[in-house]
PDB file of C-alpha atoms in Angstrom:
ATOM      1  CA  MET H   1      67.265-143.375  52.930  1.00  0.00           C
ATOM      2  CA  SER H   2      68.937-140.778  50.989  1.00  0.00           C
ATOM      3  CA  GLU H   3      71.362-138.661  52.166  1.00  0.00           C
ATOM      4  CA  ARG H   4      71.503-134.947  51.942  1.00  0.00           C
ATOM      5  CA  ASN H   5      73.791-132.804  50.213  1.00  0.00           C
ATOM      6  CA  PRO H   6      75.424-130.414  53.041  1.00  0.00           C
ATOM      7  CA  ILE H   7      77.016-127.896  50.600  1.00  0.00           C
ATOM      8  CA  PRO H   8      73.825-125.971  50.002  1.00  0.00           C
ATOM      9  CA  LEU H   9      73.726-125.764  53.848  1.00  0.00           C
ATOM     10  CA  ILE H  10      77.237-124.293  54.184  1.00  0.00           C
ATOM     11  CA  LEU H  11      76.416-121.980  51.331  1.00  0.00           C
ATOM     12  CA  THR H  12      73.183-120.420  52.792  1.00  0.00           C
ATOM     13  CA  GLY H  13      75.073-120.404  55.932  1.00  0.00           C
ATOM     14  CA  ILE H  14      78.103-118.572  54.966  1.00  0.00           C
ATOM     15  CA  GLY H  15      75.538-116.218  52.876  1.00  0.00           C
ATOM     16  CA  SER H  16      73.770-115.413  55.627  1.00  0.00           C
ATOM     17  CA  ILE H  17      76.525-114.419  58.004  1.00  0.00           C
ATOM     18  CA  VAL H  18      77.773-112.374  55.414  1.00  0.00           C
ATOM     19  CA  GLY H  19      74.458-110.500  54.272  1.00  0.00           C
ATOM     20  CA  THR H  20      74.203-110.067  57.939  1.00  0.00           C
ATOM     21  CA  VAL H  21      77.508-108.361  58.284  1.00  0.00           C
ATOM     22  CA  MET H  22      76.669-106.265  55.087  1.00  0.00           C
ATOM     23  CA  VAL H  23      73.402-104.957  56.207  1.00  0.00           C
ATOM     24  CA  LEU H  24      74.515-103.992  59.833  1.00  0.00           C
ATOM     25  CA  TRP H  25      77.456-101.932  58.293  1.00  0.00           C
ATOM     26  CA  TYR H  26      75.223-100.435  55.786  1.00  0.00           C
ATOM     27  CA  TYR H  27      72.756 -98.815  59.230  1.00  0.00           C
ATOM     28  CA  GLY H  28      75.985 -97.911  60.774  1.00  0.00           C
ATOM     29  CA  TYR H  29      75.838-100.544  63.739  1.00  0.00           C
ATOM     30  CA  LEU H  30      79.136-102.180  62.314  1.00  0.00           C
ATOM     31  CA  HIS H  31      81.942-100.135  62.210  1.00  0.00           C
ATOM     32  CA  PHE H  32      85.546-101.663  60.912  1.00  0.00           C
ATOM     33  CA  ALA H  33      88.234 -99.236  62.687  1.00  0.00           C
ATOM     34  CA  LYS H  34      91.244 -98.243  60.449  1.00  0.00           C
ATOM     35  CA  PRO H  35      94.748 -97.116  61.772  1.00  0.00           C
ATOM     36  CA  GLU H  36      93.733 -93.514  61.088  1.00  0.00           C
ATOM     37  CA  ASP H  37      90.767 -93.607  63.263  1.00  0.00           C
ATOM     38  CA  ALA H  38      93.244 -94.080  66.212  1.00  0.00           C
ATOM     39  CA  LEU H  39      95.877 -90.950  65.296  1.00  0.00           C
ATOM     40  CA  LEU H  40      96.989 -88.079  67.576  1.00  0.00           C
ATOM     41  CA  LEU H  41      95.124 -85.212  66.664  1.00  0.00           C
ATOM     42  CA  SER H  42      97.459 -82.972  68.091  1.00  0.00           C
ATOM     43  CA  ASP H  43      99.828 -82.473  70.993  1.00  0.00           C
ATOM     44  CA  PHE H  44      98.710 -80.289  73.913  1.00  0.00           C
ATOM     45  CA  THR H  45     100.307 -78.975  76.822  1.00  0.00           C
ATOM     46  CA  MET H  46      98.981 -77.118  79.923  1.00  0.00           C
ATOM     47  CA  LEU H  47     100.008 -74.123  81.040  1.00  0.00           C
ATOM     48  CA  LYS H  48      99.746 -74.213  84.495  1.00  0.00           C
ATOM     49  CA  THR H  49      98.250 -70.373  85.860  1.00  0.00           C
ATOM     50  CA  ILE H  50      99.684 -68.740  89.144  1.00  0.00           C
ATOM     51  CA  PRO H  51      98.023 -65.984  90.650  1.00  0.00           C
ATOM     52  CA  GLY H  52     100.093 -62.658  90.091  1.00  0.00           C
ATOM     53  CA  GLU H  53     102.390 -64.420  87.290  1.00  0.00           C
ATOM     54  CA  ASP H  54     101.916 -63.414  83.380  1.00  0.00           C
ATOM     55  CA  TYR H  55     102.189 -65.720  81.203  1.00  0.00           C
ATOM     56  CA  LYS H  56     101.955 -65.686  77.380  1.00  0.00           C
ATOM     57  CA  VAL H  57     100.028 -67.439  74.585  1.00  0.00           C
ATOM     58  CA  SER H  58      99.552 -66.995  71.123  1.00  0.00           C
ATOM     59  CA  LEU H  59      96.645 -64.458  69.668  1.00  0.00           C
ATOM     60  CA  GLU H  60      96.031 -67.000  66.847  1.00  0.00           C
ATOM     61  CA  PRO H  61      93.224 -69.878  68.100  1.00  0.00           C
ATOM     62  CA  ALA H  62      93.896 -73.271  67.544  1.00  0.00           C
ATOM     63  CA  ALA H  63      92.129 -75.282  64.902  1.00  0.00           C
ATOM     64  CA  GLN H  64      90.612 -77.166  67.558  1.00  0.00           C
ATOM     65  CA  VAL H  65      87.280 -76.380  69.515  1.00  0.00           C
ATOM     66  CA  ALA H  66      86.429 -78.097  72.599  1.00  0.00           C
ATOM     67  CA  GLN H  67      83.042 -78.703  74.140  1.00  0.00           C
ATOM     68  CA  CYS H  68      81.857 -80.579  77.312  1.00  0.00           C
ATOM     69  CA  VAL H  69      79.666 -83.185  76.222  1.00  0.00           C
ATOM     70  CA  ASP H  70      78.742 -85.805  79.106  1.00  0.00           C
ATOM     71  CA  GLY H  71      81.101 -84.689  81.291  1.00  0.00           C
ATOM     72  CA  VAL H  72      84.209 -85.182  78.976  1.00  0.00           C
ATOM     73  CA  LEU H  73      86.310 -82.743  77.013  1.00  0.00           C
ATOM     74  CA  VAL H  74      85.397 -83.401  73.273  1.00  0.00           C
ATOM     75  CA  LEU H  75      87.953 -81.696  70.491  1.00  0.00           C
ATOM     76  CA  PHE H  76      86.212 -80.814  66.984  1.00  0.00           C
ATOM     77  CA  ASP H  77      88.611 -79.877  64.057  1.00  0.00           C
ATOM     78  CA  THR H  78      87.956 -76.688  62.358  1.00  0.00           C
ATOM     79  CA  GLN H  79      89.815 -77.222  59.565  1.00  0.00           C
ATOM     80  CA  GLN H  80      88.929 -80.907  58.770  1.00  0.00           C
ATOM     81  CA  LYS H  81      85.182 -81.235  58.994  1.00  0.00           C
ATOM     82  CA  GLY H  82      84.002 -84.450  60.796  1.00  0.00           C
ATOM     83  CA  LEU H  83      87.053 -84.892  62.387  1.00  0.00           C
ATOM     84  CA  THR H  84      85.908 -85.003  66.760  1.00  0.00           C
ATOM     85  CA  GLY H  85      88.199 -87.047  69.554  1.00  0.00           C
ATOM     86  CA  VAL H  86      88.052 -87.302  73.160  1.00  0.00           C
ATOM     87  CA  LEU H  87      90.917 -85.349  74.546  1.00  0.00           C
ATOM     88  CA  VAL H  88      92.842 -87.769  76.642  1.00  0.00           C
ATOM     89  CA  ASP H  89      95.856 -87.513  79.004  1.00  0.00           C
ATOM     90  CA  ASN H  90      99.357 -90.002  78.375  1.00  0.00           C
ATOM     91  CA  LYS H  91      97.485 -92.670  79.930  1.00  0.00           C
ATOM     92  CA  LYS H  92      94.439 -92.623  77.365  1.00  0.00           C
ATOM     93  CA  LYS H  93      92.049 -91.304  80.252  1.00  0.00           C
ATOM     94  CA  ALA H  94      88.883 -89.016  79.087  1.00  0.00           C
ATOM     95  CA  VAL H  95      89.950 -85.487  80.636  1.00  0.00           C
ATOM     96  CA  ARG H  96      86.650 -84.298  82.358  1.00  0.00           C
ATOM     97  CA  CYS H  97      84.903 -81.027  81.804  1.00  0.00           C
ATOM     98  CA  MET H  98      82.888 -79.157  84.401  1.00  0.00           C
ATOM     99  CA  GLY H  99      79.921 -77.045  83.332  1.00  0.00           C
ATOM    100  CA  GLU H 100      77.582 -77.640  80.452  1.00  0.00           C
ATOM    101  CA  GLU H 101      75.739 -80.667  80.265  1.00  0.00           C
ATOM    102  CA  THR H 102      73.669 -82.110  77.146  1.00  0.00           C
ATOM    103  CA  PRO H 103      70.379 -81.971  77.409  1.00  0.00           C
ATOM    104  CA  GLN H 104      68.595 -84.887  78.403  1.00  0.00           C
ATOM    105  CA  GLU H 105      65.199 -86.405  76.140  1.00  0.00           C
ATOM    106  CA  VAL H 106      62.516 -85.642  78.096  1.00  0.00           C
ATOM    107  CA  ARG H 107      59.819 -88.213  77.604  1.00  0.00           C
TER     108      ARG H 107
END
């Protein structure tokens, strides 16, 4: 009886795993999160509106634009292209929105 050398089998297994991870990462199915991915975009404060009472806001608009996507308020930064995020409260709960709905695919 001849014994098989396990080293080629081990190298093939490791190569297969590394190759699979690289292909998944290349096509966008795998994302390695970086610490800057979870950075705070900006601090926001809610101004409570009371009927008949005036409040003051700046005439200059904020650098973020909000849009309702699937019932969640998503912020898009106008200064740093590609920087988007979901508006959350201090307990990391997503702020919901009403109104615009994202159109669904018609099949």
